[in-house]
PDB file of C-alpha atoms in Angstrom:
ATOM      1  CA  MET J   1     -20.127 -34.223 -63.169  1.00 44.00           C
ATOM      2  CA  ILE J   2     -19.759 -37.770 -62.435  1.00 39.00           C
ATOM      3  CA  ARG J   3     -18.758 -36.802 -58.732  1.00 44.00           C
ATOM      4  CA  THR J   4     -21.854 -34.768 -58.493  1.00 47.00           C
ATOM      5  CA  LEU J   5     -23.959 -37.882 -59.685  1.00 45.00           C
ATOM      6  CA  LEU J   6     -22.456 -39.997 -57.140  1.00 43.00           C
ATOM      7  CA  LEU J   7     -22.881 -37.520 -54.341  1.00 45.00           C
ATOM      8  CA  THR J   8     -26.553 -36.911 -55.119  1.00 45.00           C
ATOM      9  CA  ALA J   9     -27.078 -40.699 -55.314  1.00 44.00           C
ATOM     10  CA  GLY J  10     -25.681 -40.987 -51.800  1.00 42.00           C
ATOM     11  CA  PHE J  11     -22.217 -42.836 -52.666  1.00 40.00           C
ATOM     12  CA  ALA J  12     -20.160 -39.952 -51.247  1.00 42.00           C
ATOM     13  CA  THR J  13     -18.235 -42.518 -49.075  1.00 40.00           C
ATOM     14  CA  LEU J  14     -17.193 -44.408 -52.001  1.00 39.00           C
ATOM     15  CA  ILE J  15     -15.299 -41.685 -53.685  1.00 40.00           C
ATOM     16  CA  SER J  16     -14.275 -39.662 -50.541  1.00 44.00           C
ATOM     17  CA  PRO J  17     -11.564 -40.559 -47.838  1.00 47.00           C
ATOM     18  CA  ALA J  18     -12.739 -41.131 -44.195  1.00 49.00           C
ATOM     19  CA  LEU J  19     -13.219 -37.789 -42.926  1.00 55.00           C
ATOM     20  CA  SER J  20     -13.136 -36.649 -39.288  1.00 65.00           C
ATOM     21  CA  LEU J  21     -15.596 -33.869 -39.023  1.00 75.00           C
ATOM     22  CA  GLU J  22     -16.798 -32.511 -35.741  1.00 79.00           C
ATOM     23  CA  PRO J  23     -20.540 -33.142 -35.377  1.00 84.00           C
ATOM     24  CA  LEU J  24     -22.946 -30.154 -35.903  1.00 84.00           C
ATOM     25  CA  PRO J  25     -24.757 -28.736 -32.904  1.00 88.00           C
ATOM     26  CA  THR J  26     -28.118 -30.253 -32.945  1.00 90.00           C
ATOM     27  CA  GLU J  27     -30.138 -27.227 -33.964  1.00 89.00           C
ATOM     28  CA  VAL J  28     -27.907 -26.622 -36.953  1.00 90.00           C
ATOM     29  CA  GLU J  29     -27.855 -30.275 -37.869  1.00 91.00           C
ATOM     30  CA  GLN J  30     -31.616 -30.272 -38.009  1.00 92.00           C
ATOM     31  CA  ARG J  31     -31.589 -27.207 -40.351  1.00 91.00           C
ATOM     32  CA  PHE J  32     -29.133 -28.786 -42.499  1.00 92.00           C
ATOM     33  CA  GLN J  33     -31.228 -32.109 -42.762  1.00 93.00           C
ATOM     34  CA  ALA J  34     -34.095 -29.846 -43.914  1.00 92.00           C
ATOM     35  CA  GLY J  35     -31.967 -28.228 -46.325  1.00 92.00           C
ATOM     36  CA  VAL J  36     -31.257 -28.839 -50.059  1.00 93.00           C
ATOM     37  CA  HIS J  37     -27.905 -30.243 -49.381  1.00 93.00           C
ATOM     38  CA  ALA J  38     -28.903 -33.099 -47.071  1.00 92.00           C
ATOM     39  CA  VAL J  39     -28.822 -35.674 -49.950  1.00 91.00           C
ATOM     40  CA  VAL J  40     -25.061 -35.171 -50.592  1.00 88.00           C
ATOM     41  CA  GLY J  41     -24.217 -35.108 -46.966  1.00 88.00           C
ATOM     42  CA  CYS J  42     -21.207 -33.339 -45.349  1.00 88.00           C
ATOM     43  CA  GLU J  43     -18.732 -35.005 -47.804  1.00 84.00           C
ATOM     44  CA  GLY J  44     -20.560 -33.202 -50.678  1.00 86.00           C
ATOM     45  CA  CYS J  45     -18.540 -30.074 -49.762  1.00 89.00           C
ATOM     46  CA  HIS J  46     -15.865 -31.287 -47.000  1.00 86.00           C
ATOM     47  CA  TRP J  47     -14.151 -33.635 -49.502  1.00 77.00           C
ATOM     48  CA  GLU J  48     -10.802 -32.053 -49.613  1.00 69.00           C
ATOM     49  CA  GLU J  49     -10.680 -30.352 -45.870  1.00 59.00           C
ATOM     50  CA  SER J  50     -12.067 -32.217 -42.838  1.00 62.00           C
ATOM     51  CA  ASP J  51     -12.916 -29.145 -40.949  1.00 71.00           C
ATOM     52  CA  LYS J  52     -13.810 -25.553 -42.005  1.00 81.00           C
ATOM     53  CA  ILE J  53     -13.482 -24.625 -45.563  1.00 87.00           C
ATOM     54  CA  GLN J  54     -11.316 -21.467 -46.116  1.00 87.00           C
ATOM     55  CA  ARG J  55     -13.539 -18.538 -47.357  1.00 87.00           C
ATOM     56  CA  ALA J  56     -11.394 -18.094 -50.526  1.00 87.00           C
ATOM     57  CA  LYS J  57     -12.144 -21.652 -51.559  1.00 89.00           C
ATOM     58  CA  VAL J  58     -15.944 -21.598 -51.083  1.00 91.00           C
ATOM     59  CA  PRO J  59     -16.908 -20.614 -54.585  1.00 92.00           C
ATOM     60  CA  ALA J  60     -14.693 -23.225 -56.024  1.00 91.00           C
ATOM     61  CA  VAL J  61     -16.334 -26.116 -53.802  1.00 92.00           C
ATOM     62  CA  CYS J  62     -19.842 -24.799 -54.737  1.00 94.00           C
ATOM     63  CA  GLY J  63     -18.787 -24.697 -58.271  1.00 95.00           C
ATOM     64  CA  ASN J  64     -18.125 -28.428 -58.306  1.00 92.00           C
ATOM     65  CA  CYS J  65     -22.048 -29.041 -58.294  1.00 94.00           C
ATOM     66  CA  HIS J  66     -22.890 -25.440 -59.729  1.00 95.00           C
ATOM     67  CA  PRO J  67     -20.549 -24.997 -62.510  1.00 96.00           C
ATOM     68  CA  GLY J  68     -23.048 -22.648 -64.298  1.00 96.00           C
ATOM     69  CA  ALA J  69     -23.529 -20.426 -61.551  1.00 95.00           C
ATOM     70  CA  HIS J  70     -19.605 -20.323 -60.665  1.00 95.00           C
ATOM     71  CA  GLU J  71     -19.048 -19.391 -64.227  1.00 95.00           C
ATOM     72  CA  ASP J  72     -21.312 -16.426 -63.910  1.00 95.00           C
ATOM     73  CA  TYR J  73     -20.066 -15.585 -60.432  1.00 94.00           C
ATOM     74  CA  GLU J  74     -16.576 -15.087 -61.742  1.00 92.00           C
ATOM     75  CA  SER J  75     -17.675 -12.720 -64.181  1.00 91.00           C
ATOM     76  CA  SER J  76     -19.240 -10.435 -61.722  1.00 92.00           C
ATOM     77  CA  VAL J  77     -18.361  -7.484 -59.499  1.00 90.00           C
ATOM     78  CA  HIS J  78     -18.498  -9.945 -56.466  1.00 91.00           C
ATOM     79  CA  TRP J  79     -15.516 -11.685 -57.785  1.00 87.00           C
ATOM     80  CA  ASP J  80     -13.219  -9.103 -58.876  1.00 76.00           C
ATOM     81  CA  SER J  81     -10.319 -11.208 -60.052  1.00 67.00           C
ATOM     82  CA  GLY J  82     -10.262 -13.565 -57.220  1.00 64.00           C
ATOM     83  CA  LYS J  83     -10.727 -11.165 -54.216  1.00 69.00           C
ATOM     84  CA  SER J  84     -14.303 -12.464 -53.575  1.00 65.00           C
ATOM     85  CA  HIS J  85     -15.843  -9.556 -51.978  1.00 83.00           C
ATOM     86  CA  ALA J  86     -18.935 -11.683 -51.672  1.00 90.00           C
ATOM     87  CA  ILE J  87     -19.116 -15.646 -51.640  1.00 93.00           C
ATOM     88  CA  CYS J  88     -21.913 -18.058 -52.041  1.00 94.00           C
ATOM     89  CA  THR J  89     -22.432 -18.561 -48.313  1.00 94.00           C
ATOM     90  CA  ASP J  90     -22.971 -14.891 -47.879  1.00 94.00           C
ATOM     91  CA  CYS J  91     -26.118 -14.889 -49.901  1.00 94.00           C
ATOM     92  CA  HIS J  92     -27.419 -18.467 -49.586  1.00 94.00           C
ATOM     93  CA  GLY J  93     -26.432 -19.564 -46.071  1.00 93.00           C
ATOM     94  CA  LEU J  94     -24.152 -22.011 -44.666  1.00 91.00           C
ATOM     95  CA  HIS J  95     -25.570 -25.305 -43.316  1.00 92.00           C
ATOM     96  CA  ASP J  96     -29.252 -24.036 -43.576  1.00 91.00           C
ATOM     97  CA  ILE J  97     -29.188 -23.707 -47.409  1.00 94.00           C
ATOM     98  CA  LEU J  98     -33.074 -23.858 -48.649  1.00 92.00           C
ATOM     99  CA  PRO J  99     -34.494 -23.556 -52.148  1.00 91.00           C
ATOM    100  CA  VAL J 100     -34.359 -19.800 -53.309  1.00 88.00           C
ATOM    101  CA  LYS J 101     -38.069 -19.963 -53.909  1.00 87.00           C
ATOM    102  CA  SER J 102     -38.698 -20.554 -50.484  1.00 91.00           C
ATOM    103  CA  PRO J 103     -40.005 -17.728 -48.343  1.00 90.00           C
ATOM    104  CA  GLU J 104     -37.678 -19.155 -45.522  1.00 91.00           C
ATOM    105  CA  SER J 105     -34.670 -19.130 -47.775  1.00 92.00           C
ATOM    106  CA  ARG J 106     -31.993 -16.461 -46.997  1.00 90.00           C
ATOM    107  CA  SER J 107     -31.703 -15.624 -50.465  1.00 90.00           C
ATOM    108  CA  PHE J 108     -35.363 -15.364 -51.352  1.00 90.00           C
ATOM    109  CA  ARG J 109     -36.477 -12.866 -53.754  1.00 88.00           C
ATOM    110  CA  SER J 110     -32.828 -11.729 -53.547  1.00 89.00           C
ATOM    111  CA  LEU J 111     -33.597  -9.323 -50.636  1.00 90.00           C
ATOM    112  CA  VAL J 112     -30.317 -10.615 -48.934  1.00 92.00           C
ATOM    113  CA  CYS J 113     -28.524  -7.953 -51.208  1.00 93.00           C
ATOM    114  CA  GLY J 114     -29.610  -5.439 -48.742  1.00 92.00           C
ATOM    115  CA  ASN J 115     -27.367  -6.673 -45.891  1.00 93.00           C
ATOM    116  CA  CYS J 116     -24.434  -5.460 -48.004  1.00 92.00           C
ATOM    117  CA  HIS J 117     -26.228  -2.665 -49.802  1.00 93.00           C
ATOM    118  CA  PRO J 118     -28.638  -1.125 -47.206  1.00 94.00           C
ATOM    119  CA  GLY J 119     -28.716   2.221 -49.087  1.00 93.00           C
ATOM    120  CA  PRO J 120     -30.142   1.020 -52.357  1.00 93.00           C
ATOM    121  CA  MET J 121     -32.674  -1.274 -50.542  1.00 93.00           C
ATOM    122  CA  GLU J 122     -33.838   1.602 -48.580  1.00 93.00           C
ATOM    123  CA  GLU J 123     -34.336   3.439 -51.518  1.00 94.00           C
ATOM    124  CA  LEU J 124     -35.983   0.573 -53.338  1.00 93.00           C
ATOM    125  CA  ALA J 125     -38.551   0.365 -50.399  1.00 92.00           C
ATOM    126  CA  ASN J 126     -39.628   3.884 -50.954  1.00 91.00           C
ATOM    127  CA  GLY J 127     -40.036   3.517 -54.994  1.00 91.00           C
ATOM    128  CA  PRO J 128     -42.718   1.739 -57.198  1.00 91.00           C
ATOM    129  CA  HIS J 129     -40.583  -1.222 -57.978  1.00 91.00           C
ATOM    130  CA  ALA J 130     -40.844  -2.539 -54.291  1.00 90.00           C
ATOM    131  CA  ALA J 131     -44.729  -3.151 -54.530  1.00 89.00           C
ATOM    132  CA  ALA J 132     -44.694  -4.405 -58.117  1.00 88.00           C
ATOM    133  CA  PHE J 133     -41.903  -7.116 -57.276  1.00 88.00           C
ATOM    134  CA  GLU J 134     -43.730  -8.035 -54.102  1.00 86.00           C
ATOM    135  CA  GLN J 135     -47.114  -8.387 -55.887  1.00 87.00           C
ATOM    136  CA  THR J 136     -45.714 -10.609 -58.766  1.00 85.00           C
ATOM    137  CA  ALA J 137     -43.228 -12.280 -56.479  1.00 84.00           C
ATOM    138  CA  ALA J 138     -40.615 -11.425 -58.766  1.00 84.00           C
ATOM    139  CA  MET J 139     -36.866 -11.036 -57.481  1.00 86.00           C
ATOM    140  CA  ALA J 140     -35.866  -7.949 -56.001  1.00 88.00           C
ATOM    141  CA  CYS J 141     -32.448  -6.694 -56.903  1.00 90.00           C
ATOM    142  CA  ALA J 142     -31.815  -9.669 -59.223  1.00 90.00           C
ATOM    143  CA  SER J 143     -34.711  -8.696 -61.520  1.00 88.00           C
ATOM    144  CA  CYS J 144     -32.507  -5.912 -62.870  1.00 89.00           C
ATOM    145  CA  HIS J 145     -28.848  -6.755 -61.464  1.00 90.00           C
ATOM    146  CA  SER J 146     -28.880 -10.604 -62.242  1.00 89.00           C
ATOM    147  CA  ASN J 147     -28.131 -13.017 -59.440  1.00 90.00           C
ATOM    148  CA  HIS J 148     -24.569 -14.552 -60.132  1.00 93.00           C
ATOM    149  CA  ALA J 149     -23.469 -12.477 -63.047  1.00 92.00           C
ATOM    150  CA  VAL J 150     -23.715  -9.045 -61.187  1.00 92.00           C
ATOM    151  CA  LEU J 151     -22.224  -6.337 -63.405  1.00 87.00           C
ATOM    152  CA  HIS J 152     -21.667  -2.707 -62.982  1.00 84.00           C
ATOM    153  CA  PRO J 153     -24.959  -1.074 -63.889  1.00 82.00           C
ATOM    154  CA  ARG J 154     -24.482   0.709 -67.077  1.00 83.00           C
ATOM    155  CA  VAL J 155     -27.194   1.380 -69.735  1.00 80.00           C
ATOM    156  CA  SER J 156     -26.056  -1.418 -71.838  1.00 82.00           C
ATOM    157  CA  VAL J 157     -26.279  -3.921 -68.943  1.00 83.00           C
ATOM    158  CA  VAL J 158     -29.735  -3.040 -67.255  1.00 82.00           C
ATOM    159  CA  GLU J 159     -31.393  -2.051 -70.539  1.00 86.00           C
ATOM    160  CA  PRO J 160     -32.758  -5.580 -71.335  1.00 88.00           C
ATOM    161  CA  ALA J 161     -33.879  -5.863 -67.758  1.00 85.00           C
ATOM    162  CA  CYS J 162     -35.867  -2.833 -68.181  1.00 88.00           C
ATOM    163  CA  GLU J 163     -37.206  -3.755 -71.316  1.00 90.00           C
ATOM    164  CA  SER J 164     -38.545  -7.168 -69.947  1.00 88.00           C
ATOM    165  CA  CYS J 165     -40.989  -5.109 -67.980  1.00 89.00           C
ATOM    166  CA  HIS J 166     -41.430  -1.854 -69.726  1.00 92.00           C
ATOM    167  CA  ALA J 167     -42.166  -1.258 -73.506  1.00 93.00           C
ATOM    168  CA  ARG J 168     -39.598   1.186 -75.137  1.00 92.00           C
ATOM    169  CA  ASP J 169     -42.374   3.723 -75.832  1.00 93.00           C
ATOM    170  CA  THR J 170     -43.285   3.902 -72.255  1.00 94.00           C
ATOM    171  CA  ASP J 171     -42.218   6.753 -69.731  1.00 92.00           C
ATOM    172  CA  ALA J 172     -40.698   4.440 -67.391  1.00 90.00           C
ATOM    173  CA  PHE J 173     -38.427   3.107 -70.098  1.00 91.00           C
ATOM    174  CA  ALA J 174     -37.455   6.400 -71.359  1.00 91.00           C
ATOM    175  CA  LEU J 175     -36.776   7.641 -67.745  1.00 90.00           C
ATOM    176  CA  GLY J 176     -34.277   4.640 -67.274  1.00 88.00           C
ATOM    177  CA  ILE J 177     -32.672   5.527 -70.367  1.00 88.00           C
ATOM    178  CA  LEU J 178     -32.322   9.216 -69.546  1.00 90.00           C
ATOM    179  CA  VAL J 179     -30.844   8.672 -65.913  1.00 90.00           C
ATOM    180  CA  GLY J 180     -28.548   5.795 -67.431  1.00 89.00           C
ATOM    181  CA  GLY J 181     -27.264   8.352 -70.078  1.00 90.00           C
ATOM    182  CA  GLN J 182     -26.726  10.884 -67.380  1.00 92.00           C
ATOM    183  CA  PHE J 183     -24.734   8.417 -65.257  1.00 93.00           C
ATOM    184  CA  ASP J 184     -22.777   7.363 -68.092  1.00 91.00           C
ATOM    185  CA  ASP J 185     -21.945  11.063 -68.872  1.00 94.00           C
ATOM    186  CA  LEU J 186     -20.686  11.677 -64.976  1.00 94.00           C
ATOM    187  CA  ARG J 187     -18.747   8.572 -65.296  1.00 93.00           C
ATOM    188  CA  ALA J 188     -16.863  10.014 -67.994  1.00 94.00           C
ATOM    189  CA  ARG J 189     -16.606  13.536 -66.438  1.00 95.00           C
ATOM    190  CA  SER J 190     -15.157  11.684 -63.410  1.00 95.00           C
ATOM    191  CA  ALA J 191     -12.488  10.063 -65.427  1.00 95.00           C
ATOM    192  CA  HIS J 192     -11.717  13.078 -67.507  1.00 94.00           C
ATOM    193  CA  ALA J 193     -11.316  14.932 -64.021  1.00 94.00           C
ATOM    194  CA  ALA J 194      -9.109  12.432 -62.607  1.00 94.00           C
ATOM    195  CA  SER J 195      -6.781  12.242 -65.618  1.00 93.00           C
ATOM    196  CA  GLU J 196      -6.562  16.031 -65.719  1.00 91.00           C
ATOM    197  CA  ILE J 197      -5.585  16.085 -62.011  1.00 93.00           C
ATOM    198  CA  GLU J 198      -3.090  13.158 -62.702  1.00 92.00           C
ATOM    199  CA  SER J 199      -1.568  15.233 -65.553  1.00 90.00           C
ATOM    200  CA  ALA J 200      -1.364  18.284 -63.147  1.00 90.00           C
ATOM    201  CA  GLU J 201       0.413  16.566 -60.712  1.00 90.00           C
ATOM    202  CA  THR J 202       3.088  15.367 -63.335  1.00 89.00           C
ATOM    203  CA  GLN J 203       3.650  19.136 -64.020  1.00 86.00           C
ATOM    204  CA  GLY J 204       3.985  20.110 -60.538  1.00 86.00           C
ATOM    205  CA  ILE J 205       0.667  21.704 -60.244  1.00 87.00           C
ATOM    206  CA  PRO J 206      -1.193  21.859 -56.734  1.00 88.00           C
ATOM    207  CA  THR J 207      -4.025  19.559 -56.796  1.00 91.00           C
ATOM    208  CA  ARG J 208      -5.056  19.231 -53.340  1.00 92.00           C
ATOM    209  CA  GLN J 209      -8.235  21.520 -53.666  1.00 93.00           C
ATOM    210  CA  ALA J 210      -9.084  19.914 -57.002  1.00 94.00           C
ATOM    211  CA  LEU J 211      -8.819  16.357 -55.102  1.00 95.00           C
ATOM    212  CA  ARG J 212     -11.388  17.400 -52.450  1.00 95.00           C
ATOM    213  CA  VAL J 213     -13.703  18.854 -54.957  1.00 95.00           C
ATOM    214  CA  LEU J 214     -13.441  15.458 -57.025  1.00 95.00           C
ATOM    215  CA  SER J 215     -14.265  13.563 -53.811  1.00 95.00           C
ATOM    216  CA  ALA J 216     -17.181  15.601 -53.195  1.00 96.00           C
ATOM    217  CA  ALA J 217     -18.609  15.146 -57.034  1.00 95.00           C
ATOM    218  CA  SER J 218     -18.236  11.314 -56.512  1.00 95.00           C
ATOM    219  CA  ASP J 219     -20.098  11.539 -53.183  1.00 95.00           C
ATOM    220  CA  GLN J 220     -22.969  13.358 -55.082  1.00 95.00           C
ATOM    221  CA  PHE J 221     -22.734  10.662 -57.962  1.00 95.00           C
ATOM    222  CA  THR J 222     -22.936   7.903 -55.371  1.00 94.00           C
ATOM    223  CA  GLN J 223     -26.057   9.483 -53.901  1.00 94.00           C
ATOM    224  CA  ALA J 224     -27.478  10.044 -57.272  1.00 94.00           C
ATOM    225  CA  ARG J 225     -26.986   6.175 -58.122  1.00 92.00           C
ATOM    226  CA  LEU J 226     -28.603   5.272 -54.590  1.00 93.00           C
ATOM    227  CA  ILE J 227     -31.443   7.480 -55.122  1.00 94.00           C
ATOM    228  CA  TRP J 228     -32.207   5.947 -58.573  1.00 92.00           C
ATOM    229  CA  HIS J 229     -33.595   2.871 -56.775  1.00 93.00           C
ATOM    230  CA  SER J 230     -36.579   5.051 -55.680  1.00 93.00           C
ATOM    231  CA  LEU J 231     -36.984   6.303 -59.394  1.00 91.00           C
ATOM    232  CA  ASP J 232     -37.539   9.715 -57.809  1.00 93.00           C
ATOM    233  CA  ALA J 233     -36.567  11.779 -60.907  1.00 91.00           C
ATOM    234  CA  ASP J 234     -36.441  14.987 -59.177  1.00 93.00           C
ATOM    235  CA  ARG J 235     -33.977  13.893 -56.386  1.00 94.00           C
ATOM    236  CA  ILE J 236     -31.917  12.145 -58.924  1.00 94.00           C
ATOM    237  CA  LYS J 237     -31.685  15.293 -61.031  1.00 93.00           C
ATOM    238  CA  GLU J 238     -30.804  17.410 -58.220  1.00 95.00           C
ATOM    239  CA  ARG J 239     -27.732  15.124 -57.334  1.00 95.00           C
ATOM    240  CA  VAL J 240     -26.613  14.811 -61.092  1.00 95.00           C
ATOM    241  CA  ASP J 241     -26.767  18.539 -61.568  1.00 96.00           C
ATOM    242  CA  GLN J 242     -24.537  18.958 -58.230  1.00 96.00           C
ATOM    243  CA  SER J 243     -22.182  16.386 -59.674  1.00 96.00           C
ATOM    244  CA  VAL J 244     -21.967  18.211 -62.997  1.00 96.00           C
ATOM    245  CA  ASP J 245     -21.171  21.564 -61.282  1.00 96.00           C
ATOM    246  CA  LEU J 246     -18.573  19.903 -59.119  1.00 96.00           C
ATOM    247  CA  TYR J 247     -16.779  17.962 -61.996  1.00 95.00           C
ATOM    248  CA  ASP J 248     -16.750  21.147 -63.972  1.00 94.00           C
ATOM    249  CA  ARG J 249     -15.191  22.964 -60.960  1.00 94.00           C
ATOM    250  CA  VAL J 250     -12.357  20.415 -60.867  1.00 94.00           C
ATOM    251  CA  GLN J 251     -11.804  21.343 -64.563  1.00 90.00           C
ATOM    252  CA  GLN J 252     -11.706  24.967 -63.689  1.00 93.00           C
ATOM    253  CA  LEU J 253      -9.630  24.544 -60.640  1.00 92.00           C
ATOM    254  CA  ILE J 254      -6.969  22.929 -62.760  1.00 91.00           C
ATOM    255  CA  VAL J 255      -7.216  25.697 -65.471  1.00 88.00           C
ATOM    256  CA  ASP J 256      -6.885  28.050 -63.051  1.00 89.00           C
ATOM    257  CA  HIS J 257      -3.665  26.825 -61.371  1.00 86.00           C
ATOM    258  CA  ILE J 258      -2.225  26.116 -64.868  1.00 83.00           C
ATOM    259  CA  GLY J 259      -2.815  29.814 -65.508  1.00 83.00           C
ATOM    260  CA  ILE J 260      -1.116  30.884 -62.209  1.00 83.00           C
ATOM    261  CA  GLN J 261       1.923  28.594 -63.030  1.00 82.00           C
ATOM    262  CA  ARG J 262       2.277  30.054 -66.518  1.00 81.00           C
ATOM    263  CA  THR J 263       1.936  33.780 -65.111  1.00 84.00           C
ATOM    264  CA  ARG J 264       4.435  32.828 -62.467  1.00 82.00           C
ATOM    265  CA  LYS J 265       6.815  31.367 -65.157  1.00 83.00           C
ATOM    266  CA  THR J 266       6.208  34.424 -67.252  1.00 88.00           C
ATOM    267  CA  TRP J 267       7.265  36.544 -64.529  1.00 89.00           C
ATOM    268  CA  VAL J 268      10.269  34.611 -63.752  1.00 90.00           C
ATOM    269  CA  TRP J 269      11.311  34.896 -67.168  1.00 91.00           C
ATOM    270  CA  ILE J 270      10.894  38.538 -67.235  1.00 91.00           C
ATOM    271  CA  VAL J 271      12.875  39.005 -63.827  1.00 91.00           C
ATOM    272  CA  TRP J 272      15.575  36.973 -64.883  1.00 92.00           C
ATOM    273  CA  SER J 273      15.762  38.688 -68.341  1.00 92.00           C
ATOM    274  CA  PHE J 274      15.788  42.088 -66.598  1.00 92.00           C
ATOM    275  CA  ILE J 275      18.590  40.969 -64.264  1.00 92.00           C
ATOM    276  CA  LEU J 276      20.596  39.495 -67.255  1.00 92.00           C
ATOM    277  CA  ILE J 277      20.034  42.713 -69.230  1.00 92.00           C
ATOM    278  CA  SER J 278      20.876  44.776 -66.089  1.00 91.00           C
ATOM    279  CA  VAL J 279      24.245  42.663 -65.752  1.00 90.00           C
ATOM    280  CA  VAL J 280      25.160  43.148 -69.230  1.00 89.00           C
ATOM    281  CA  LEU J 281      24.421  46.941 -69.247  1.00 88.00           C
ATOM    282  CA  LEU J 282      26.470  47.469 -66.212  1.00 89.00           C
ATOM    283  CA  HIS J 283      29.210  45.274 -67.602  1.00 85.00           C
ATOM    284  CA  GLN J 284      29.337  47.762 -70.612  1.00 86.00           C
ATOM    285  CA  LYS J 285      29.121  50.802 -68.466  1.00 82.00           C
ATOM    286  CA  ARG J 286      32.008  49.710 -66.566  1.00 82.00           C
ATOM    287  CA  LYS J 287      34.046  48.973 -69.553  1.00 80.00           C
ATOM    288  CA  ALA J 288      33.119  52.352 -71.098  1.00 77.00           C
ATOM    289  CA  LEU J 289      34.215  53.920 -67.635  1.00 76.00           C
ATOM    290  CA  GLU J 290      37.448  52.240 -67.674  1.00 73.00           C
ATOM    291  CA  THR J 291      38.234  53.284 -71.439  1.00 76.00           C
ATOM    292  CA  LYS J 292      37.501  56.726 -70.668  1.00 70.00           C
ATOM    293  CA  ASP J 293      39.757  56.699 -67.565  1.00 64.00           C
ATOM    294  CA  GLU J 294      42.722  55.496 -69.952  1.00 62.00           C
TER     295      GLU J 294
END
């Protein structure tokens, strides 16, 4: 915190060693001076490394001045136990960071999310939320998913966001709860199907066909989640129903293969029993013939 205050006050040179930074191109330098970080200067970020900051270290560097955002980020899907799927500069820019409320900002109204998530953004543009968000100047994706603390969109996660705009007794809120419940059911079906396949594999049961069907079911589920951004209930239901049918087919395939394996084992047991009995009977017959000859 003390470091942040000193940097903000323009005393970076008093607490940072002399840095040999390469000058920025003129155009980039102009954008930097017009941005929010001009007040802290280059040393505000480049106080450990004199040149390019490694991508994996960017969140920690930004966290020096933005600890709250950094803490939220580390709890999000973008962090994923340190893998840093998306980092601060992917959304906010590099040397040209502007206030997020500025229309010229890279992260204005969180529309930048579409760079990595074009499918949801396209569906959002075709739904009622897009116009409502634009008219009210509300955040787009971040209105429902948050900005730094982006979590997997379960009902429990997005329900408060829905309630912030829609009363619980409205059709819009009811649709959200309905679809959210359907998605949770599909997640449970997916996990159960995957568990059944894993169990079948340990028993030596063929699972190649079941795995293909499971992949197709997951694809349909993904499409349903994309379409959700358009709030097209009919299209969502179509994909959900297809996913349910495919997950059920996975279950049936496993049951069928288990039945086939049991039938094979039964016939193997019958055949070996027949062979054993035949051997015993032949042995007894032979002894009887030998006794008769004597």
